[in-house]
CSV table of N, CA and C in Angstrom, one decimal:
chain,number,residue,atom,x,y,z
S,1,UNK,N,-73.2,-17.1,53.2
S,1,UNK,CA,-74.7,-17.0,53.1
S,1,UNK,C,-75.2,-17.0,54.5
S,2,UNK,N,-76.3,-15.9,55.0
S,2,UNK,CA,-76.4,-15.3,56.2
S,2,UNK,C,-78.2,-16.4,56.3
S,3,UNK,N,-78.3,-17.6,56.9
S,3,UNK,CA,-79.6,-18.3,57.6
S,3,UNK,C,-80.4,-17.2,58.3
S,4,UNK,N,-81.5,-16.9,58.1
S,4,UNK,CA,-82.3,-16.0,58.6
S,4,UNK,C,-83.5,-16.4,58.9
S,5,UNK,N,-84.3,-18.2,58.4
S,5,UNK,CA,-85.5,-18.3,58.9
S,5,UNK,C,-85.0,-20.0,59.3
S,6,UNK,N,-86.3,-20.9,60.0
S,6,UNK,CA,-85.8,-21.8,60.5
S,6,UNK,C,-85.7,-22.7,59.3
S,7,UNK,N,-86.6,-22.4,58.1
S,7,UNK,CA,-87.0,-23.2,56.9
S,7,UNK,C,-85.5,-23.3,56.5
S,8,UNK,N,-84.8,-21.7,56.3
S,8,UNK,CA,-83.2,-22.3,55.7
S,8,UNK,C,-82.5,-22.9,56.3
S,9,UNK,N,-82.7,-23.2,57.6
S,9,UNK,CA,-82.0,-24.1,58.5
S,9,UNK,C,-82.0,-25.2,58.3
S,10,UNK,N,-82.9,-25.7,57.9
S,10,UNK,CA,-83.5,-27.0,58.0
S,10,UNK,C,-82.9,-27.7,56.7
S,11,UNK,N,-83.0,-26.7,55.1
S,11,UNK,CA,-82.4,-26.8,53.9
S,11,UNK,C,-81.1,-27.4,53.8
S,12,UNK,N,-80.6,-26.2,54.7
S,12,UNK,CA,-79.1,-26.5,55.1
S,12,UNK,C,-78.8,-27.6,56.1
S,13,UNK,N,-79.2,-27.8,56.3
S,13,UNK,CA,-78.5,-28.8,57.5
S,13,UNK,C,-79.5,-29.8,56.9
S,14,UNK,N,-80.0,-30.2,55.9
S,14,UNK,CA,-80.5,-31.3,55.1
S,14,UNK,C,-78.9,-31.6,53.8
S,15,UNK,N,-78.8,-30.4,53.2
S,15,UNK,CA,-77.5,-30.1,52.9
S,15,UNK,C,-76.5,-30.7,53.3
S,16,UNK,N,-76.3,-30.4,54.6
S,16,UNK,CA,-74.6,-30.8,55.2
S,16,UNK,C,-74.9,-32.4,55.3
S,17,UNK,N,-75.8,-33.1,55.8
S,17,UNK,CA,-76.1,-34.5,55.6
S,17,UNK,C,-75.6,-35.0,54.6
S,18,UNK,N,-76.4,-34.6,53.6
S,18,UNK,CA,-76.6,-35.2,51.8
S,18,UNK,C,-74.8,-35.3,51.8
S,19,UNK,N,-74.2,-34.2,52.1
S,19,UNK,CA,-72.7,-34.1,51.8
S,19,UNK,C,-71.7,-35.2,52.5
S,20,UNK,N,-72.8,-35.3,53.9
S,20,UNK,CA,-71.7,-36.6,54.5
S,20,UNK,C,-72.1,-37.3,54.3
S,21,UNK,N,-73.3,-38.1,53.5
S,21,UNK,CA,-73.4,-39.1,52.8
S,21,UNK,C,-72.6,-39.5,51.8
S,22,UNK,N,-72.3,-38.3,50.8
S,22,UNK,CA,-71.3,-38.4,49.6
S,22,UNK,C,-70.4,-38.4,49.9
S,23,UNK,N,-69.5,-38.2,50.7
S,23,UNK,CA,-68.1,-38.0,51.0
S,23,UNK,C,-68.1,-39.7,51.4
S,24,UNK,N,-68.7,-40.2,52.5
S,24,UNK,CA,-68.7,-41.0,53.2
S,24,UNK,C,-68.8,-42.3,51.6
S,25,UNK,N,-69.8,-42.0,50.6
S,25,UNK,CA,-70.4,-43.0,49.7
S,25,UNK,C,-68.9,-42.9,48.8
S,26,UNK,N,-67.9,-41.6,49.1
S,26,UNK,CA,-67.1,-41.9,47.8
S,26,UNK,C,-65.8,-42.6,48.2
S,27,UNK,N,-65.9,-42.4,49.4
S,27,UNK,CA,-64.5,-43.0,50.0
S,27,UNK,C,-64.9,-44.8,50.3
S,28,UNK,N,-65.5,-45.1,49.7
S,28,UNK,CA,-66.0,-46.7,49.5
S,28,UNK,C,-65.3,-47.3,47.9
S,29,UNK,N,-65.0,-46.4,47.3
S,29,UNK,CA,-64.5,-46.6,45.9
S,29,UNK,C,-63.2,-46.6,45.5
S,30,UNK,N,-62.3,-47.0,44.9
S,30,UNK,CA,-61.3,-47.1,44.4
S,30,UNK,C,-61.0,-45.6,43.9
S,31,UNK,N,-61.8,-45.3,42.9
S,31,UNK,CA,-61.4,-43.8,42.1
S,31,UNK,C,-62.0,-42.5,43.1
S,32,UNK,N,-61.0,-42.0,43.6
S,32,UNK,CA,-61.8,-41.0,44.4
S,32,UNK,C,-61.7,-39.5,43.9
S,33,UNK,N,-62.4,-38.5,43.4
S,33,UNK,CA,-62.0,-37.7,42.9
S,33,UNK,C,-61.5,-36.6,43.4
S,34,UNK,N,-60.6,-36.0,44.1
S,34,UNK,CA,-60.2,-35.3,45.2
S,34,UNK,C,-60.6,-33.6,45.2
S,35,UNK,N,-60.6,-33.2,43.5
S,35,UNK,CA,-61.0,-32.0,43.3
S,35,UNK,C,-62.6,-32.2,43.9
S,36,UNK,N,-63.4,-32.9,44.3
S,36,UNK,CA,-64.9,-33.1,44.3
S,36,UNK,C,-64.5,-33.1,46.1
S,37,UNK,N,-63.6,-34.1,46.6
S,37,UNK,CA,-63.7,-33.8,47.6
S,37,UNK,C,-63.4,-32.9,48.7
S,38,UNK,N,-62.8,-32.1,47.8
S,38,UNK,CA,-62.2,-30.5,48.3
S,38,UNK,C,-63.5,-29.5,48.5
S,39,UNK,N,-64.1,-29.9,47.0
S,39,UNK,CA,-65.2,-28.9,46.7
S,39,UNK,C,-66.1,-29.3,47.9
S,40,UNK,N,-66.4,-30.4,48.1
S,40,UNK,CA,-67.7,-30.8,49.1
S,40,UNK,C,-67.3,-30.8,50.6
S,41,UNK,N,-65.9,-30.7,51.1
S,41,UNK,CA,-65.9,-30.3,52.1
S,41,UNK,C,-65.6,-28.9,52.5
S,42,UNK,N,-64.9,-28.0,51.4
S,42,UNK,CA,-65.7,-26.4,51.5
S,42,UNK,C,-66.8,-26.2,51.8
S,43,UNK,N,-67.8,-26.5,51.2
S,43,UNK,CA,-69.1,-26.4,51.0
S,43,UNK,C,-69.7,-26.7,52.2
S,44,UNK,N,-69.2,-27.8,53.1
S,44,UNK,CA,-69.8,-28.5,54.4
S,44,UNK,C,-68.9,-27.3,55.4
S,45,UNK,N,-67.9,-27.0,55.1
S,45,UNK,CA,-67.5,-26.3,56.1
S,45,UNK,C,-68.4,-25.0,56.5
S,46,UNK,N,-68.4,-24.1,55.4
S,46,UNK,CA,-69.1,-22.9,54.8
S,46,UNK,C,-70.5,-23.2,55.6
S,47,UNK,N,-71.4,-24.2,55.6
S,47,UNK,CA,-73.0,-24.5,55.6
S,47,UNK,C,-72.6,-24.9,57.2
S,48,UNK,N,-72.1,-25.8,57.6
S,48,UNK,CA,-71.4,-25.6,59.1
S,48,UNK,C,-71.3,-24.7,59.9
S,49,UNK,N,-70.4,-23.5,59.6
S,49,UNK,CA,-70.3,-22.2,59.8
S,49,UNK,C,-71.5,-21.5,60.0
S,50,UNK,N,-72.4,-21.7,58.9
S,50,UNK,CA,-73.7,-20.8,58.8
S,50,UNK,C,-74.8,-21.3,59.8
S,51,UNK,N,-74.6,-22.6,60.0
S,51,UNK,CA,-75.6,-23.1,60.9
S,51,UNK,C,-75.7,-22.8,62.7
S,52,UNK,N,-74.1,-22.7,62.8
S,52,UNK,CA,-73.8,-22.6,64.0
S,52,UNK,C,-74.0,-21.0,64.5
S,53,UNK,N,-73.8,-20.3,63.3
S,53,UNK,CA,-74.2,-18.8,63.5
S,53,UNK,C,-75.7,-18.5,63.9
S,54,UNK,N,-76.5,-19.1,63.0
S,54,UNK,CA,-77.7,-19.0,63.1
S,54,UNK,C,-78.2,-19.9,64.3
S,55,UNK,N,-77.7,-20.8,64.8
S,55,UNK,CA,-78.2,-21.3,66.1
S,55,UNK,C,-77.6,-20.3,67.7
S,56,UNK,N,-76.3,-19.6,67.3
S,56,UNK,CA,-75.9,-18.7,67.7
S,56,UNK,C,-76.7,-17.5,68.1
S,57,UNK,N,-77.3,-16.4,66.8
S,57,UNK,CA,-78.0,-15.6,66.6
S,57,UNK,C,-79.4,-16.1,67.6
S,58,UNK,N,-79.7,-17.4,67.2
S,58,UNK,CA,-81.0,-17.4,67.7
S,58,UNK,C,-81.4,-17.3,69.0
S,59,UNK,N,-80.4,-18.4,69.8
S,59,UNK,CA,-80.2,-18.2,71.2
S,59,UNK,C,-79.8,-17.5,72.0
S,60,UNK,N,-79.3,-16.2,71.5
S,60,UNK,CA,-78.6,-15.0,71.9
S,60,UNK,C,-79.8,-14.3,72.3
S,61,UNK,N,-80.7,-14.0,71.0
S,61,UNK,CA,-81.6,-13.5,71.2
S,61,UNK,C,-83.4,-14.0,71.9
S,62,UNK,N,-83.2,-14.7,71.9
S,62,UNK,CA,-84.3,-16.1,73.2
S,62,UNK,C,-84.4,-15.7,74.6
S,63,UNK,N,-82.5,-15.2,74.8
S,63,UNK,CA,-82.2,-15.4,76.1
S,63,UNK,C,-82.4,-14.4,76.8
């Protein structure tokens, strides 16, 4: 998914937080569900990726 304004940025990278909150809140527990934590560190990777592009893109073009 290609970030194109600063609003999705902001979404997203409110996103990747929420995620390290959950990863961080699950690994406090005894039962950890690992298919969840696969899924949610895809997902942080992916939104990571996009963020850095778009911070990429933007400064590229600034300069």
């Amino acid at each position: 998914m290609a970030i194109e304004t600063t609003q999705e940025y902001q979404i997203q990278e409110t996103r990747l937080q929420e995620i390290k909150n959950t990863l961080e809140e699950m690994t406090k527990k005894e039962d950890i569900d690992l298919s969840k934590v696969v899924a949610l560190r895809e997902e942080a990777r992916t939104l990571a990726k996009d963020l850095k592009t778009y911070l990429k893109i933007t400064f590229d073009t600034k300069s």
